[in-house]
Coordinates of C-alpha atoms and ligand atoms in Angstrom, one line a residue:
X114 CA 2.6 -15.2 -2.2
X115 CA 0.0 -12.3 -2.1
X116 CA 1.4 -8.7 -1.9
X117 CA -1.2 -6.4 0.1
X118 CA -1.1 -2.9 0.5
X119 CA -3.0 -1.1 3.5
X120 CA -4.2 2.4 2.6
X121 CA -3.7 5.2 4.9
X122 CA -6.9 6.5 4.9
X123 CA -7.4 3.0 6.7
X124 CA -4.9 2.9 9.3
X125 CA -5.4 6.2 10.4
X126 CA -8.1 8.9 10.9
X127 CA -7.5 11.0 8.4
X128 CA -9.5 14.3 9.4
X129 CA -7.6 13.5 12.5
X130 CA -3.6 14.3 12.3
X131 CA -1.4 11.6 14.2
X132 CA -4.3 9.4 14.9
X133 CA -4.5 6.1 13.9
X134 CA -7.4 3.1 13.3
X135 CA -6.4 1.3 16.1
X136 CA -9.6 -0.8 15.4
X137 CA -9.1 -1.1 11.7
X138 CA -5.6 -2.1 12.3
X139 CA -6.8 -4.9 14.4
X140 CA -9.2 -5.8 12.8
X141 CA -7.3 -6.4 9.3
X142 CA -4.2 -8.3 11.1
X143 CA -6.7 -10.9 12.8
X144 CA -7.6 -11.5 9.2
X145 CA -4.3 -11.8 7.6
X146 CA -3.3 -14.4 10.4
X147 CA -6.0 -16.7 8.5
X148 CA -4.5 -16.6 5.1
X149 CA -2.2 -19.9 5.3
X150 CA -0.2 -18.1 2.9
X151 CA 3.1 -16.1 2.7
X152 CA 1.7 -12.0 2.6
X153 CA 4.2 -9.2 2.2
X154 CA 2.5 -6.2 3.7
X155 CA 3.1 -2.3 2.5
X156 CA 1.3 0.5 4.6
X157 CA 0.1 4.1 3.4
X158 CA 0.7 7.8 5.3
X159 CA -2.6 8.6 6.1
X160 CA -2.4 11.5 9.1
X161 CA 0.7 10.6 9.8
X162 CA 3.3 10.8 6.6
X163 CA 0.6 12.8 4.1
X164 CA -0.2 15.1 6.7
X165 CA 3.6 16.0 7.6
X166 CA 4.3 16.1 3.8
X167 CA 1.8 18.5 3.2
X168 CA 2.7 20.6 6.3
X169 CA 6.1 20.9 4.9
X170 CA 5.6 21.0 1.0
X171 CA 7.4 18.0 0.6
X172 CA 6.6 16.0 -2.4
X173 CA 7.6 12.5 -4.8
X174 CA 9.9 15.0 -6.8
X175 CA 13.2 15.1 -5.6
X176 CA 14.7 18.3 -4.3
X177 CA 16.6 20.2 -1.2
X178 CA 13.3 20.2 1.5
X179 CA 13.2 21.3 5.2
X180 CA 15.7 19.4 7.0
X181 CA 12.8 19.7 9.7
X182 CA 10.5 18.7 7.5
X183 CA 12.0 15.2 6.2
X184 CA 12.8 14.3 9.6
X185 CA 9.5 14.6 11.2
X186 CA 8.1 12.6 8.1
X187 CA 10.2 10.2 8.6
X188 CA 10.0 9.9 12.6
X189 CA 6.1 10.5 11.7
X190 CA 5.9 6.8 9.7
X191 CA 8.5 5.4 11.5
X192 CA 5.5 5.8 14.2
X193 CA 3.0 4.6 12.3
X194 CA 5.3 1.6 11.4
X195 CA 5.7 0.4 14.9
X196 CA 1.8 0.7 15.3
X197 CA 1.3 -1.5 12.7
X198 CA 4.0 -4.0 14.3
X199 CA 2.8 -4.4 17.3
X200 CA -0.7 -4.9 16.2
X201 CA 0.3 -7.5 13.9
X202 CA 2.5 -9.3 16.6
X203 CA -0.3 -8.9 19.1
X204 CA -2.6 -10.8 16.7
X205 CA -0.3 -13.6 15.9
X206 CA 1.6 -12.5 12.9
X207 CA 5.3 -12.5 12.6
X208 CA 5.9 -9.3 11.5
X209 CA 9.3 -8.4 10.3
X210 CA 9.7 -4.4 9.8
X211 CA 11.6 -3.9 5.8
X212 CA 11.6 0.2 5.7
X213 CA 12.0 1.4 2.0
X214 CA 15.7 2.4 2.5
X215 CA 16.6 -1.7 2.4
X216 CA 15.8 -2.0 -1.2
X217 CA 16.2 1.7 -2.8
X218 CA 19.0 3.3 -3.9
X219 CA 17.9 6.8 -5.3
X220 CA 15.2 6.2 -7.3
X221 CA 16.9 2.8 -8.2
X222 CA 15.6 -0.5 -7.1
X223 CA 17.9 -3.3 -5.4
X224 CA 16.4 -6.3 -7.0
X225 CA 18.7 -8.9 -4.8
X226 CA 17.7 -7.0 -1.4
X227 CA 13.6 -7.4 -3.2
X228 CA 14.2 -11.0 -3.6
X229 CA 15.1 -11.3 -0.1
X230 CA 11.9 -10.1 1.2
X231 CA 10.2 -13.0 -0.7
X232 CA 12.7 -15.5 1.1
X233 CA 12.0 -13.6 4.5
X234 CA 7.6 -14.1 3.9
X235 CA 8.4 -17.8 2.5
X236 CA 9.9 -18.6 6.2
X237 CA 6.9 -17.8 7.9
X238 CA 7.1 -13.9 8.4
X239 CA 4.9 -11.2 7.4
X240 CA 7.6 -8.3 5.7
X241 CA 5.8 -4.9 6.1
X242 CA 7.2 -2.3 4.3
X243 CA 5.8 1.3 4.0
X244 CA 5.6 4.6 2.1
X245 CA 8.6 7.1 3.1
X246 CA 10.9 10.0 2.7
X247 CA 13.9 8.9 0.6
X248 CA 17.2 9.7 0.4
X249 CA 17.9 10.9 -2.9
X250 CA 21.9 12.1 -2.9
X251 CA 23.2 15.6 -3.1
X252 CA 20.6 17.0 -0.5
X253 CA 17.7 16.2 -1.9
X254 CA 15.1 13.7 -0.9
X255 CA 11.8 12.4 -2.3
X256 CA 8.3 10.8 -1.2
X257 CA 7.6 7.4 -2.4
X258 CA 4.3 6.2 -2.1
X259 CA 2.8 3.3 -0.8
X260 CA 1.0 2.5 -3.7
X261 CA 4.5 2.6 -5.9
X262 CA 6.3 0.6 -3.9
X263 CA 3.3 -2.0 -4.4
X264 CA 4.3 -1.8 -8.1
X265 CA 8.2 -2.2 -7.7
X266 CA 7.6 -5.2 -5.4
X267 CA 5.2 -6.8 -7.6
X268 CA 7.3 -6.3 -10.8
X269 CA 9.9 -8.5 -9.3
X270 CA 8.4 -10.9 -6.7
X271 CA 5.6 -11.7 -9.1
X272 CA 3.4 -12.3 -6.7
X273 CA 0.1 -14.8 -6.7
X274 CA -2.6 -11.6 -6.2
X275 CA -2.0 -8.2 -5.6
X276 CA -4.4 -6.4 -3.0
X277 CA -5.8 -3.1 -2.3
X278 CA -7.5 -2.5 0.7
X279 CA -9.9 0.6 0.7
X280 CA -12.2 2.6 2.5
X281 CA -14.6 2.0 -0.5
X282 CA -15.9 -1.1 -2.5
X283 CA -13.6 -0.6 -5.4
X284 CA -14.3 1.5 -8.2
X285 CA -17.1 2.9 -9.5
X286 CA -18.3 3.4 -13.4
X287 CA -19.9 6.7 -11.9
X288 CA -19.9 8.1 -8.5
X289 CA -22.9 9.6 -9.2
X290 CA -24.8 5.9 -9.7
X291 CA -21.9 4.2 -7.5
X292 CA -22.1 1.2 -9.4
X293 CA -19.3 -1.1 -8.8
X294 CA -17.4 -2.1 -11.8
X295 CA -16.0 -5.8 -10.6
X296 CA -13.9 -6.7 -13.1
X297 CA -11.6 -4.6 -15.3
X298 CA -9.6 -5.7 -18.3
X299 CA -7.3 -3.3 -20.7
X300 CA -5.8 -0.3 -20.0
X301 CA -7.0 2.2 -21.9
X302 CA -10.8 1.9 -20.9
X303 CA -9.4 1.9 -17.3
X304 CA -8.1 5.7 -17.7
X305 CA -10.7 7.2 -19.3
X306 CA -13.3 6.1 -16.9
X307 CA -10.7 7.0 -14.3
X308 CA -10.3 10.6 -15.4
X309 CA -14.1 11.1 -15.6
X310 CA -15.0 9.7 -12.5
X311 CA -12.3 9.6 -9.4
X312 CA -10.2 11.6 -7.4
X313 CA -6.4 11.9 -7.4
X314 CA -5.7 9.6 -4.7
X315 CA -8.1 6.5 -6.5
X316 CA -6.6 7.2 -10.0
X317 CA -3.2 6.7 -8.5
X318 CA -4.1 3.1 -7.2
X319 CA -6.2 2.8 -10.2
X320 CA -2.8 3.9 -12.8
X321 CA -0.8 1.0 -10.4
X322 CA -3.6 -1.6 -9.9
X323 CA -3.9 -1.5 -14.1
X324 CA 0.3 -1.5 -14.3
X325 CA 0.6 -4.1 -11.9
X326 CA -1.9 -6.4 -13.4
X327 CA -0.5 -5.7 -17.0
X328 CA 2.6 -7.2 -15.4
X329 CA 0.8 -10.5 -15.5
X330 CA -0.7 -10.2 -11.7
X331 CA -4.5 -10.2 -10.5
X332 CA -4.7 -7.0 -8.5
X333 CA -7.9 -7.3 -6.2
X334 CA -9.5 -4.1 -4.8
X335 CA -11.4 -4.5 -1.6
X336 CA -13.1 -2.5 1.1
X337 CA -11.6 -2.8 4.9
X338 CA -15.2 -2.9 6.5
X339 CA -15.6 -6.5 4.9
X340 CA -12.4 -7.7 5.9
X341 CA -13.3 -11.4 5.1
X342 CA -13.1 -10.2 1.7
X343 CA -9.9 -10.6 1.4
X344 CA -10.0 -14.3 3.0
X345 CA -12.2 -15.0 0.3
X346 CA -10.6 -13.9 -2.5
X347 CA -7.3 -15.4 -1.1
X348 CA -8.6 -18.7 -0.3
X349 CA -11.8 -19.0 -2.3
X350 CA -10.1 -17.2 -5.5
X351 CA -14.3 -15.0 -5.1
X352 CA -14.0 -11.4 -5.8
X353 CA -16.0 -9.2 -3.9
X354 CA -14.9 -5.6 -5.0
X355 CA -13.2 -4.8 -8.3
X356 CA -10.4 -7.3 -9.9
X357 CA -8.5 -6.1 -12.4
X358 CA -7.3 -9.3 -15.0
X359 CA -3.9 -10.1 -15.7
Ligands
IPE425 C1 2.7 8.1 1.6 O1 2.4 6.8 1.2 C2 4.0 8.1 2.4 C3 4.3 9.5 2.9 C4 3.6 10.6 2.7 C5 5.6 9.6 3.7 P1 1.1 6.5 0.4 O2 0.9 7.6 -0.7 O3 1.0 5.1 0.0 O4 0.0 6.8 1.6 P2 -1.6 6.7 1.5 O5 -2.0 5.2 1.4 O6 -2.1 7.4 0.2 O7 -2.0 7.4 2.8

């Protein structure tokens, strides 16, 4: 099974607010359809849930927000969600819509509900599940990213390959020479070249790509414009972007 997460800045136009890729979108789900193998999918905010989030302060830490504020995240990636559906429907995939809410409890993860997703993707459906606003109890709610959710899944579905899909090649030893680093083993020489050389949003895929993979799981970054990339790697096991080693 391959676990795949599809970054915001991807799906949507992010200088744009409520606008998504409708092109990228396409374009990624006629790929998946040629995988011959069981994918769970996990989609990012982009201009839909960051830009709300930001709009409205709200944040992963839990705490009392605007009740207006969680809503229209929510509605906002519940959007999003059902653009992604019917885009994967449309191009032959049997998508089957698993918002975070079905496995979390809190901050707490349902491990039987996690297990049934793998069940659900082993029966010929592609599960897509998706960064959101989470109930937390007493009031308060929380953001939980894409990218983390990629990390709980994988923990306990133990998936073949982990993948990232980016709007870059992978990562970089320097952005200033942009030279591609393709494979990446250990942690700690992952961090330090990650706080020299990347932005917030790529050291947090970076911090779970290097968790997920010390879990015993390939995690394979890629960039969307070559799509066949990840048929590749899927099929061919050949790496075009960076691969962090199990
Ligand atoms: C964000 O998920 C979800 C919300 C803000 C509601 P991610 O953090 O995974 O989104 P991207 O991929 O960075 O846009």
């Amino acid at each position: 099974m391959i676990l795949i997460k599809l970054g915001g800045s991807i799906i949507t136009n992010k200088q744009k607010p409520l606008s998504p890729n409708l092109k990228a979108i396409n374009n990624i789900a006629s790929k998946l359809r040629k995988l011959n193998e069981s994918i769970i999918v996990v989609h990012g905010g982009g201009s839909f849930g960051h830009y709300w989030s930001v709009k409205y302060n709200i944040h992963t830490k839990p705490a009392k927000y605007s009740k207006k504020g969680v809503s229209v995240v929510k509605n906002s990636m519940v959007e999003l969600n059902k653009i992604i559906l019917d885009s994967f429907l449309k191009n032959g995939l049997s998508p089957y819509c698993v918002p975070p809410t079905d496995f979390m409890y809190g901050h707490k993860v349902d491990s039987k509900k996690v297990k049934e997703i793998s069940r659900i993707a082993n029966s010929g459906f592609a599960p897509v599940s998706y960064g959101d606003v989470i109930w937390h109890g007493a009031g308060k709610f929380y953001i939980l990213s894409g990218d983390r959710i990629m990390g709980i899944l994988a923990k306990i579905l133990k998936p073949r390959l982990a993948i990232f899909v980016l709007n870059v090649d992978g990562v970089y030893s320097s952005m200033k020479t942009k030279e591609l680093l393709h494979e990446i083993k250990g942690k700690s020489a992952i961090i330090s070249r990650v706080r020299a050389d990347v932005t917030g949003g790529m050291h947090r895929k970076i911090v779970e790509a290097s968790s997920i993979s010390n879990t015993g799981i390939d995690v394979f970054l890629t960039n969307v414009n070559m799509p066949d990339r990840i048929v590749n790697a899927v099929r061919n096991g050949k790496f075009d972007g960076t691969v962090f080693r199990r």
